[in-house]
CSV table of C-alpha atoms and ligand atoms in Angstrom, one decimal:
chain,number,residue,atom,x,y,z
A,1,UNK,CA,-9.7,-26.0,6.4
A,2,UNK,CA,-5.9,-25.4,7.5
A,3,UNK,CA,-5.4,-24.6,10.9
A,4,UNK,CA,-2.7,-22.6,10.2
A,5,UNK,CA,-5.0,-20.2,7.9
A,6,UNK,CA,-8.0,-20.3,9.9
A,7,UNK,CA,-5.9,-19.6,13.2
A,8,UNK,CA,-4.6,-16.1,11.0
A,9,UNK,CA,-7.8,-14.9,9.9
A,10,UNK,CA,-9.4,-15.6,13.0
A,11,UNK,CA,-9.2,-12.3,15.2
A,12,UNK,CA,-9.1,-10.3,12.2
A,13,UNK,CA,-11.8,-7.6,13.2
A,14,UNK,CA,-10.4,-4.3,11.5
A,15,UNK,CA,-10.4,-5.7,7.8
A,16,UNK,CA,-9.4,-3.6,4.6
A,17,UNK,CA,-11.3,-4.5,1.8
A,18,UNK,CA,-9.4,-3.2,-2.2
A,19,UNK,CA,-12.7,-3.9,-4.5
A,20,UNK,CA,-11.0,-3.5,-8.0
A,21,UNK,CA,-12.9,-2.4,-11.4
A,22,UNK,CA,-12.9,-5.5,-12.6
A,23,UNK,CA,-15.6,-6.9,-9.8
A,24,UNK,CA,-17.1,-3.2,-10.0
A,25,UNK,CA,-18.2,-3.1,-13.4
A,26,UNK,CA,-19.7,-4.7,-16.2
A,27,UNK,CA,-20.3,-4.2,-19.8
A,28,UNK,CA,-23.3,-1.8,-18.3
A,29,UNK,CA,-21.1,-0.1,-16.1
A,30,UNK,CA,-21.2,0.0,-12.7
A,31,UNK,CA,-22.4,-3.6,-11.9
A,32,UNK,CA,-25.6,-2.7,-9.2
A,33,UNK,CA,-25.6,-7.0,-8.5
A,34,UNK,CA,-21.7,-7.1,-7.6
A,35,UNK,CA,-21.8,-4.5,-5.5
A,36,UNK,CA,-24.8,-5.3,-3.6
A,37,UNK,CA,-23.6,-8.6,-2.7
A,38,UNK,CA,-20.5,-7.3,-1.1
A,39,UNK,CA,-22.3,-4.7,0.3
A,40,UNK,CA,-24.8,-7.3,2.0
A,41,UNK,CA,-21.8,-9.4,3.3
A,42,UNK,CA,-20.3,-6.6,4.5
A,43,UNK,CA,-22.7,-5.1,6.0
A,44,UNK,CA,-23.6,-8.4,8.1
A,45,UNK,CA,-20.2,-8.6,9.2
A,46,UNK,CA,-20.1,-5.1,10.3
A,47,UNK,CA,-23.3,-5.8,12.5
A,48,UNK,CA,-21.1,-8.4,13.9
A,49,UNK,CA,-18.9,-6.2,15.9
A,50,UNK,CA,-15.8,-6.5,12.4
A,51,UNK,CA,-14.8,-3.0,11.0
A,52,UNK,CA,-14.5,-2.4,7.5
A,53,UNK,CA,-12.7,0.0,5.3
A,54,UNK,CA,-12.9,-0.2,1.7
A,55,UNK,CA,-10.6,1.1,-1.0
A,56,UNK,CA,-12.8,1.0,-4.2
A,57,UNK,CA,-11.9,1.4,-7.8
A,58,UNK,CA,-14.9,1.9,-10.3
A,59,UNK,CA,-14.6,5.6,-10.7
A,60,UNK,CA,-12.8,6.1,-14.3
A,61,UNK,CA,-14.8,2.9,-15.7
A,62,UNK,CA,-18.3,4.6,-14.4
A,63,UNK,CA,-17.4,7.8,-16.1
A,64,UNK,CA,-16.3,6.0,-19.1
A,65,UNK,CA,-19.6,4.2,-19.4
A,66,UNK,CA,-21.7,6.7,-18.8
A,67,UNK,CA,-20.3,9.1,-21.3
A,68,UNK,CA,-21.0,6.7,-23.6
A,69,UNK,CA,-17.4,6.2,-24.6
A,70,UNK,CA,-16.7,2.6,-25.7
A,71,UNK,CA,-12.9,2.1,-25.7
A,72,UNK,CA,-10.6,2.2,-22.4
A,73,UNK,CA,-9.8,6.0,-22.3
A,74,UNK,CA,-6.3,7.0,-22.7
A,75,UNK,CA,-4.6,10.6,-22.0
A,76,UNK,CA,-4.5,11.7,-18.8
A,77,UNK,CA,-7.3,14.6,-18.6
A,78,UNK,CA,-9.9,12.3,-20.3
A,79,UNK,CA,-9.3,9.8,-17.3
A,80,UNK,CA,-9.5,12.8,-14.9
A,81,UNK,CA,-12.7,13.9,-16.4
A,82,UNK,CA,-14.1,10.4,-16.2
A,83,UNK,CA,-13.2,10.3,-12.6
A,84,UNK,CA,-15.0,13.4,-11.6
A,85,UNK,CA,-17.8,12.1,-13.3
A,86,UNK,CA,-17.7,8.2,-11.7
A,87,UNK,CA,-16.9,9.2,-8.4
A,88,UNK,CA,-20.1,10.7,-7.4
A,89,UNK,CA,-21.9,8.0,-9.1
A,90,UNK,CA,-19.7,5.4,-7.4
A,91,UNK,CA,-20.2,6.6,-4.3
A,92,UNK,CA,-24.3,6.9,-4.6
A,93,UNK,CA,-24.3,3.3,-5.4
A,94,UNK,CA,-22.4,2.6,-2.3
A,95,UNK,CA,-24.1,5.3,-0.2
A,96,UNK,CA,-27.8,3.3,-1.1
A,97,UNK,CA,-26.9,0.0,-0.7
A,98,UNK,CA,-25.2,0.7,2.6
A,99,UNK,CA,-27.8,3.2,3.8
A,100,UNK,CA,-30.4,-0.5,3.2
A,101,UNK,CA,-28.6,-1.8,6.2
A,102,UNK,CA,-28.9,1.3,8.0
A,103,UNK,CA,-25.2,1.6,7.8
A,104,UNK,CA,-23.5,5.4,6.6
A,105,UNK,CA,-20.4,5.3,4.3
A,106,UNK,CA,-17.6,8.5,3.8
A,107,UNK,CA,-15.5,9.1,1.2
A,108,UNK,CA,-11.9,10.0,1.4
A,109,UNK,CA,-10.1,10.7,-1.8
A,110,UNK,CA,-6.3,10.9,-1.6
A,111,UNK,CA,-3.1,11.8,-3.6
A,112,UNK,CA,0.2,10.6,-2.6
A,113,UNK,CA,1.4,13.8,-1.1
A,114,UNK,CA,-1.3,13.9,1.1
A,115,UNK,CA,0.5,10.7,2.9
A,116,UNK,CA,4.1,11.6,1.9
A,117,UNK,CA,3.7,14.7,4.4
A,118,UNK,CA,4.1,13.3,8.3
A,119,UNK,CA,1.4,15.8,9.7
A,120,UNK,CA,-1.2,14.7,6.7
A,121,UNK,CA,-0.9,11.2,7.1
A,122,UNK,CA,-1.3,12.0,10.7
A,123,UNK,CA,-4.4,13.4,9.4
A,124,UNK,CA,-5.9,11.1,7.6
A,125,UNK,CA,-5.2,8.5,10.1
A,126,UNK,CA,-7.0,11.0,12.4
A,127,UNK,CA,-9.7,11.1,10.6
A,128,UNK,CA,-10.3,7.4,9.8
A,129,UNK,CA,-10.1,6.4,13.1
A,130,UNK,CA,-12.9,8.8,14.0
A,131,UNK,CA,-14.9,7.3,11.2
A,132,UNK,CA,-14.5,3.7,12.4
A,133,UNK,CA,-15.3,4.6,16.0
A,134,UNK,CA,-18.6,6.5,14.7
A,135,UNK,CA,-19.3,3.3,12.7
A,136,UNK,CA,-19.3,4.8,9.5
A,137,UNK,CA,-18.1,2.9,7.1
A,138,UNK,CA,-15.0,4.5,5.1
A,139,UNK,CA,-14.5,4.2,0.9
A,140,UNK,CA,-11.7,5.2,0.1
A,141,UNK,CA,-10.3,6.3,-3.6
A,142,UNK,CA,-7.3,8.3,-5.6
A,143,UNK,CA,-8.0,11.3,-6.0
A,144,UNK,CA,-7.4,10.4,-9.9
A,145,UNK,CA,-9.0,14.2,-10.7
A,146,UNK,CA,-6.3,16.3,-9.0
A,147,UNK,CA,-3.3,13.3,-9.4
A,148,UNK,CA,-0.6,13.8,-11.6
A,149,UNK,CA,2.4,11.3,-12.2
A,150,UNK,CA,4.1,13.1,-9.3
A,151,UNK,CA,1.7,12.6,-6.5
A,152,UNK,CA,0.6,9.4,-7.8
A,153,UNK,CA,-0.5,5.7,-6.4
A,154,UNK,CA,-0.8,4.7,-9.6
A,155,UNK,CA,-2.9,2.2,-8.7
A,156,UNK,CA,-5.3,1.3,-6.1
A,157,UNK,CA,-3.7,-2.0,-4.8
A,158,UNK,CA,-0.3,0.7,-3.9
A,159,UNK,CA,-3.2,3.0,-2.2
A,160,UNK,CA,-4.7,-0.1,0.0
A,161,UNK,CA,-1.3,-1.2,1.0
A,162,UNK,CA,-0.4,2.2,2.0
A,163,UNK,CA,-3.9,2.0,3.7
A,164,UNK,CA,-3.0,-1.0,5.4
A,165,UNK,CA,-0.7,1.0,7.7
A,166,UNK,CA,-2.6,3.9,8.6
A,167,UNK,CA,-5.8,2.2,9.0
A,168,UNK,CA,-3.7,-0.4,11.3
A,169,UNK,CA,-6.0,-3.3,9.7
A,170,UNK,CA,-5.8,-6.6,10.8
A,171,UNK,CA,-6.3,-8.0,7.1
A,172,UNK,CA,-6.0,-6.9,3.7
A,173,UNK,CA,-8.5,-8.4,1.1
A,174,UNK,CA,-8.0,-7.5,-3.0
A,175,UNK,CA,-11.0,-8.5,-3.9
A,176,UNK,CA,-10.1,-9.1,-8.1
A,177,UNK,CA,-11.8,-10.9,-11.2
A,178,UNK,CA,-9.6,-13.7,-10.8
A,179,UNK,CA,-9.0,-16.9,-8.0
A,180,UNK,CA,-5.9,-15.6,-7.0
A,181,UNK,CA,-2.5,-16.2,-7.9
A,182,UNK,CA,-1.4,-18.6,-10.4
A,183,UNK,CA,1.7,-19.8,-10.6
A,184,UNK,CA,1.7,-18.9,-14.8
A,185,UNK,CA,-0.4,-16.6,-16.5
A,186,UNK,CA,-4.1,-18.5,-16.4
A,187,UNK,CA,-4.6,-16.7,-19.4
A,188,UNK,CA,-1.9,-17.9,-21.4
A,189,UNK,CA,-1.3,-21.4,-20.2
A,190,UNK,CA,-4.2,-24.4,-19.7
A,191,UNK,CA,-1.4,-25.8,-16.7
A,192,UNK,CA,-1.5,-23.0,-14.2
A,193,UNK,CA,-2.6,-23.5,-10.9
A,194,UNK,CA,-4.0,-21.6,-8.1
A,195,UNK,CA,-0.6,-21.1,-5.7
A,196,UNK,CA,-3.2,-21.1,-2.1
A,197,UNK,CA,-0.6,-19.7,0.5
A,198,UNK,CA,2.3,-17.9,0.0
A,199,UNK,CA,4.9,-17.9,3.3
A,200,UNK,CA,7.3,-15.6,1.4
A,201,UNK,CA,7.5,-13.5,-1.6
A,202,UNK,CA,10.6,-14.8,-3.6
A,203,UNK,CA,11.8,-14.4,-7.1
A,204,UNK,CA,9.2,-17.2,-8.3
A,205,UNK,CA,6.4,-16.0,-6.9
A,206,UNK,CA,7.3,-12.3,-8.4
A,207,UNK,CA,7.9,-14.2,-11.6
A,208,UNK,CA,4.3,-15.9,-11.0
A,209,UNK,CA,2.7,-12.7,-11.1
A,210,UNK,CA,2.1,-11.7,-14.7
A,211,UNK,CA,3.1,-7.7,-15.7
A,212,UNK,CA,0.4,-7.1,-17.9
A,213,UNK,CA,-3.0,-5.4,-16.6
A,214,UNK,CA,-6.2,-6.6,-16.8
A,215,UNK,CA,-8.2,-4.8,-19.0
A,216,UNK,CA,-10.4,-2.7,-16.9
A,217,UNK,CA,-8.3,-1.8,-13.9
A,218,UNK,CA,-5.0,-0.4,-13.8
A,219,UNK,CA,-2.8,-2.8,-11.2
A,220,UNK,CA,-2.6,-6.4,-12.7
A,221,UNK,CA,-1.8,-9.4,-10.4
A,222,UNK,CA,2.1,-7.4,-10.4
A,223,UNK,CA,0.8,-4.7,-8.8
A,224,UNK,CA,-0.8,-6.9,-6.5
A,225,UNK,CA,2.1,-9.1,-5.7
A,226,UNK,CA,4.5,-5.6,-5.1
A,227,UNK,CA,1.9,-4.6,-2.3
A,228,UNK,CA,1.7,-8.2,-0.4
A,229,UNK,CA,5.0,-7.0,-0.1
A,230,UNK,CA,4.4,-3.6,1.8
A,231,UNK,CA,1.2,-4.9,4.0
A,232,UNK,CA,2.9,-8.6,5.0
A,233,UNK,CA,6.3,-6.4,6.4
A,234,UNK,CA,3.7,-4.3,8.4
A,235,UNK,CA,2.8,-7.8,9.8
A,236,UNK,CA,-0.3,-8.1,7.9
A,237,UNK,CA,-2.0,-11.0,6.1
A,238,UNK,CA,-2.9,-10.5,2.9
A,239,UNK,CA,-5.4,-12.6,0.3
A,240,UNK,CA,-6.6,-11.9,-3.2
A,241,UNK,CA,-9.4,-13.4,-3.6
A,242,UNK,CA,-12.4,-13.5,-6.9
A,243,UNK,CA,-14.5,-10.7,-5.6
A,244,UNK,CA,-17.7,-11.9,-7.7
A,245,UNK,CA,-17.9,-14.9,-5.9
A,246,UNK,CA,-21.2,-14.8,-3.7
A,247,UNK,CA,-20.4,-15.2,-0.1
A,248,UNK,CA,-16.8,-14.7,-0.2
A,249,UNK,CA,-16.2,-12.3,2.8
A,250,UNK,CA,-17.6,-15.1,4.2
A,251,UNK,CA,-15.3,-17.7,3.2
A,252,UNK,CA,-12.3,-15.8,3.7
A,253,UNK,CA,-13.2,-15.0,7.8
A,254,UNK,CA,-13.9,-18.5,8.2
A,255,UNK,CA,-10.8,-19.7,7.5
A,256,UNK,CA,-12.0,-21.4,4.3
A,257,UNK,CA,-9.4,-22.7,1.6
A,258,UNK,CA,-10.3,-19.8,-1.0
A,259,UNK,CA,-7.6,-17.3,-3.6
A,260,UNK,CA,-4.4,-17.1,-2.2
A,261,UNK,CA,-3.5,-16.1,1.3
A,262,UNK,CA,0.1,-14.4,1.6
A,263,UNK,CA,1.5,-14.9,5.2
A,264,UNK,CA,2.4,-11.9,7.3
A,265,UNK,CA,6.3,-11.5,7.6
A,266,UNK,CA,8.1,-12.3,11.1
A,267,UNK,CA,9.5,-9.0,11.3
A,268,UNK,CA,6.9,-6.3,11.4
A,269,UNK,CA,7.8,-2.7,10.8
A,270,UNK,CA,6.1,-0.1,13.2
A,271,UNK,CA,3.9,2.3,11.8
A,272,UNK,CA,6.7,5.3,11.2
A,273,UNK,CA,9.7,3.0,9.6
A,274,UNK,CA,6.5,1.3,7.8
A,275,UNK,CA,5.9,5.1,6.5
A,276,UNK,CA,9.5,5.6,5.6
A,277,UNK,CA,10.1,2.4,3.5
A,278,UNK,CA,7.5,2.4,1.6
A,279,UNK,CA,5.2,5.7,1.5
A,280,UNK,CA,8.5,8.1,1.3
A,281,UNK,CA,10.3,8.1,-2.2
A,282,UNK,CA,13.6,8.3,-1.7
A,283,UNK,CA,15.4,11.4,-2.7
A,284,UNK,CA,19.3,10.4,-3.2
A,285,UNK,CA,22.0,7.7,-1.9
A,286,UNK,CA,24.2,7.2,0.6
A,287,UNK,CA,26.6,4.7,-0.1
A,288,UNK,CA,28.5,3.4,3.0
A,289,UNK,CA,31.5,1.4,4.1
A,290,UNK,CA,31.6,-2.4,5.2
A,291,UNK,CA,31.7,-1.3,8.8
A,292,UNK,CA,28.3,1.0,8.7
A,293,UNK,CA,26.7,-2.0,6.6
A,294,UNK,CA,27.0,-3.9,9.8
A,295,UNK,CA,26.5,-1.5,12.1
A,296,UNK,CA,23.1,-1.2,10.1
A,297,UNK,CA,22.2,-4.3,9.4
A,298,UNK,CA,23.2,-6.3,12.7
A,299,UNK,CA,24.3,-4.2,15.5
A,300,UNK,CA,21.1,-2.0,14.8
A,301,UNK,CA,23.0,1.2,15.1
A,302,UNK,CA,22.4,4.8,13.4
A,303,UNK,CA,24.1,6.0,10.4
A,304,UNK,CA,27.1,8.0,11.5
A,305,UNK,CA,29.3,10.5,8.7
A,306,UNK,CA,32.4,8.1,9.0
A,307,UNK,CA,30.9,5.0,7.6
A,308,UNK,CA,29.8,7.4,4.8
A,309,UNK,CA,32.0,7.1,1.0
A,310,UNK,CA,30.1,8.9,-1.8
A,311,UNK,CA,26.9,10.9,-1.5
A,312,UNK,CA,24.1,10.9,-4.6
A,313,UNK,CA,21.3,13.2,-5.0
A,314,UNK,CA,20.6,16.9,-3.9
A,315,UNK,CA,18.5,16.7,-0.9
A,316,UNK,CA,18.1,18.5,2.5
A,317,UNK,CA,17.6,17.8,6.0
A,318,UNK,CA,14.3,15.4,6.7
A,319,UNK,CA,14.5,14.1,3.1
A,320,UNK,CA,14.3,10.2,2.5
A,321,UNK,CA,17.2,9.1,1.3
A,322,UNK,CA,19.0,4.8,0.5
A,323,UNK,CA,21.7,3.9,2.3
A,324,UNK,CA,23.1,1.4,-0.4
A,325,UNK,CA,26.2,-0.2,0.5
A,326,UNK,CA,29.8,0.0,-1.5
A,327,UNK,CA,28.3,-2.0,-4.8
A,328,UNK,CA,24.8,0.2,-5.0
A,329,UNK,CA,22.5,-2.3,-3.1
A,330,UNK,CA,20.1,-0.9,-0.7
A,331,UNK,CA,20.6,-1.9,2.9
A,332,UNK,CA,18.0,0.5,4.1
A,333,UNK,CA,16.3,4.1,4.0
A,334,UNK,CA,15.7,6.7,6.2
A,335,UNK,CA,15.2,10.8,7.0
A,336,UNK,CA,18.5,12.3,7.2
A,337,UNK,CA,19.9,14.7,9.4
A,338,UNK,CA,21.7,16.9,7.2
A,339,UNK,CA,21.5,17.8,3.8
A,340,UNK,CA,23.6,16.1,0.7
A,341,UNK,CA,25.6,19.1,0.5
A,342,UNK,CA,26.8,19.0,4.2
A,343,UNK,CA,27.2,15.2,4.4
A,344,UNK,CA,29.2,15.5,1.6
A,345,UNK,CA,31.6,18.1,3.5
A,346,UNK,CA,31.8,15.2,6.2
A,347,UNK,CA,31.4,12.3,5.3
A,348,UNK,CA,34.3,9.8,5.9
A,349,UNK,CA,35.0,11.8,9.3
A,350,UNK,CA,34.4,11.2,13.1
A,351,UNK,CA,31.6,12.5,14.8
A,352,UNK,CA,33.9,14.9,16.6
A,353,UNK,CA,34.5,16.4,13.6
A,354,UNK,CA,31.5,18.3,12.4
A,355,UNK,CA,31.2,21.1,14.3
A,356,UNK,CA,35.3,21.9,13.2
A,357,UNK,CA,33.4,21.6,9.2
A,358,UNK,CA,30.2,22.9,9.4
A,359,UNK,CA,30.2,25.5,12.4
A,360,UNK,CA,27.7,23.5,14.5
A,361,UNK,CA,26.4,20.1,15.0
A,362,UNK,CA,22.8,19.5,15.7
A,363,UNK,CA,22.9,15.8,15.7
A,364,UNK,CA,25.5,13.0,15.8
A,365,UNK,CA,23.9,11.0,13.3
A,366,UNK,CA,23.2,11.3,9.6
A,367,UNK,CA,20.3,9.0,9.8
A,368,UNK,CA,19.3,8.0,13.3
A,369,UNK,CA,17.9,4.6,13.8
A,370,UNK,CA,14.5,5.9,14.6
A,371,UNK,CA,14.2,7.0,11.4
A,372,UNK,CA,15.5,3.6,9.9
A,373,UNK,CA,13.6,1.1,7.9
A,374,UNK,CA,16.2,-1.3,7.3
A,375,UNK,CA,15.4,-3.6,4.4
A,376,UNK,CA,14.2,-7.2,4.6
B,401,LIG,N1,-8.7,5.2,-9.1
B,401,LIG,C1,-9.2,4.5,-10.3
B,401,LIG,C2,-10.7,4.5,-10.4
B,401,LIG,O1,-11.4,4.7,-9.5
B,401,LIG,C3,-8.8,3.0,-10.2
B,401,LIG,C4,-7.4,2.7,-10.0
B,401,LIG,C5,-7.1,1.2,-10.1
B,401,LIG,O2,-7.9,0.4,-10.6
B,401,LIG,O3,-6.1,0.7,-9.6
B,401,LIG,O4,-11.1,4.3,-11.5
């Protein structure tokens, strides 16, 4: 056992667990042996003094199964129907084996908007902390009846990583139907091997990470990859591990050599800039001048209108927008103070300036460094 791994798992007590429908089901649907011996673990942990949250996928596959249908469904309302009839189902399963240990679960479906809006996310994190203080153990899901492309996740391993942040875990488990991440496809190559620590995600891990699904769920071991990303710049560990591995809540809190374990970044991101970078989607670009690129990237300064060259996108005052610098690469990304049509008026111009332009000035910055994430 590393030191280095068991000395970052140990101390994890608020743990996020992503159960994907790959462990959740079987040719039979819902697989009642899987999910009882996660429950069990989990539930011993939780008597332990750990707090768990789990974001758990099963829902279109258990309204697929039990409709009888035999292929993997494809247009959008059939998934949405499929949903509204797993979910409930899902959540019975979960509700009786938890309710064994004496242990009460809650279930918290969610769109994108609902976390793309400040005072929602507020919300929800409101309302998960409550849960976790009443002991109740939260099971989270998209709300894949309601969700369209717009207000998407997509898939659950973007809703955990999201999750990550509000929940302020101290570890992130996607528990999948494979060992971890190999560094080739395992399907496609007899030489791959298990890659058992990642310290940061470059090109060749990305590369590692095949694009294609797996056949049941919707993320893929890309999908995972992209959200290591989000939860190790929040400062969080993160390990994909085989979820139908008996005992392996177990193995991973010990330290144990098991999946892969992807090492928190140095830099963590508080909760809000967290929320900016990677819950927001951007809504236009900012393209600045050598001077602001530094001012941004090492003096830790705000965005001010004379760093400012060429404005992209139609969006108004608390949108999300890039700052990208002269050649189109984002530097960072944050809420702005103005709209595009008013930076656009003064951009290029001193501070002193915009009230001469516009008629007032209600802040000196377009983007103040509050509202910053600046990238990695
Ligand atoms: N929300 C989907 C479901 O419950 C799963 C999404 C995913 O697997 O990423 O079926």
């Amino acid at each position: 056992m590393s030191e280095e791994r068991s000395g970052i798992l140990k101390g994890a007590k608020r743990i996020l667990v992503k159960v994907g429908s790959g462990v959740l089901t079987g040719d039979d649907g819902l697989d009642l042996n899987i999910i009882e011996q996660l429950v069990d673990e989990i539930s011993a942990y939780s008597k332990r003094g750990f707090h768990f949250v789990i974001v758990s996928s099963g829902a279109i596959a258990s309204g697929t199964h039990r409709m009888g249908f035999k292929k993997k469904l494809k247009s959008l309302p059939q998934k949405q129907a499929a949903a509204a009839v797993g979910q409930g189902r899902l959540m019975r399963v979960y509700s009786q084996a938890f309710g064994k240990h004496g242990l009460v679960t809650a279930q918290i479906l969610l769109t994108m908007s609902d976390l793309t809006d400040r005072q929602r996310f507020l919300n929800v994190r409101n309302t998960l902390s409550t849960l976790m203080e009443w002991g109740v153990i939260p099971i989270i899901n998209e709300n894949d009846t309601v969700s369209v492309d717009e207000i998407k996740f997509g898939d659950n391993d973007n809703l955990a990583s999201m999750m990550a942040n509000i929940t302020e875990a101290n570890l992130l488990i996607n528990l999948t139907n494979t060992e971890g991440l190999y560094d080739r496809d395992p399907r496609g190559s007899q030489a791959s091997r298990l890659i058992p620590l990642v310290r940061e995600i470059t090109a060749q891990i990305e590369e590692a990470a095949s694009s294609e699904a797996d056949t049941v769920g919707m993320g893929g071991m890309r999908s995972k990859v992209i959200a290591a990303k989000k939860v190790t710049a929040f400062g969080i560990p993160y390990i994909i591990a085989h979820g139908k591995k008996a005992g392996i809540v177990g193995e991973i809190l010990s330290g144990r050599e098991t999946g892969t374990l992807f090492l928190p970044g140095a830099q963590h991101l508080k909760s809000k800039k967290h929320w900016i970078a990677f819950t927001l989607r951007s809504r236009g670009k900012l393209y600045v001048d050598e001077g602001a690129q530094d001012a941004i990237m090492n003096q830790g300064k705000s965005l001010l209108p004379s760093g400012i060259i060429k404005v992209e996108g139609d969006f108004g005052v608390g949108d999300p927008v890039t700052c990208v610098d002269a050649t189109g690469v984002p530097i960072a990304k944050g809420l702005v103070n103005y709209s595009s049509s008013d930076i656009d008026k003064i951009r290029g111009l001193k501070t002193s300036r915009i009230e001469q332009v516009l008629g007032e000035k209600p802040y000196d910055e377009i983007i103040h460094r509050d509202n910053m994430a600046v990238s990695g």
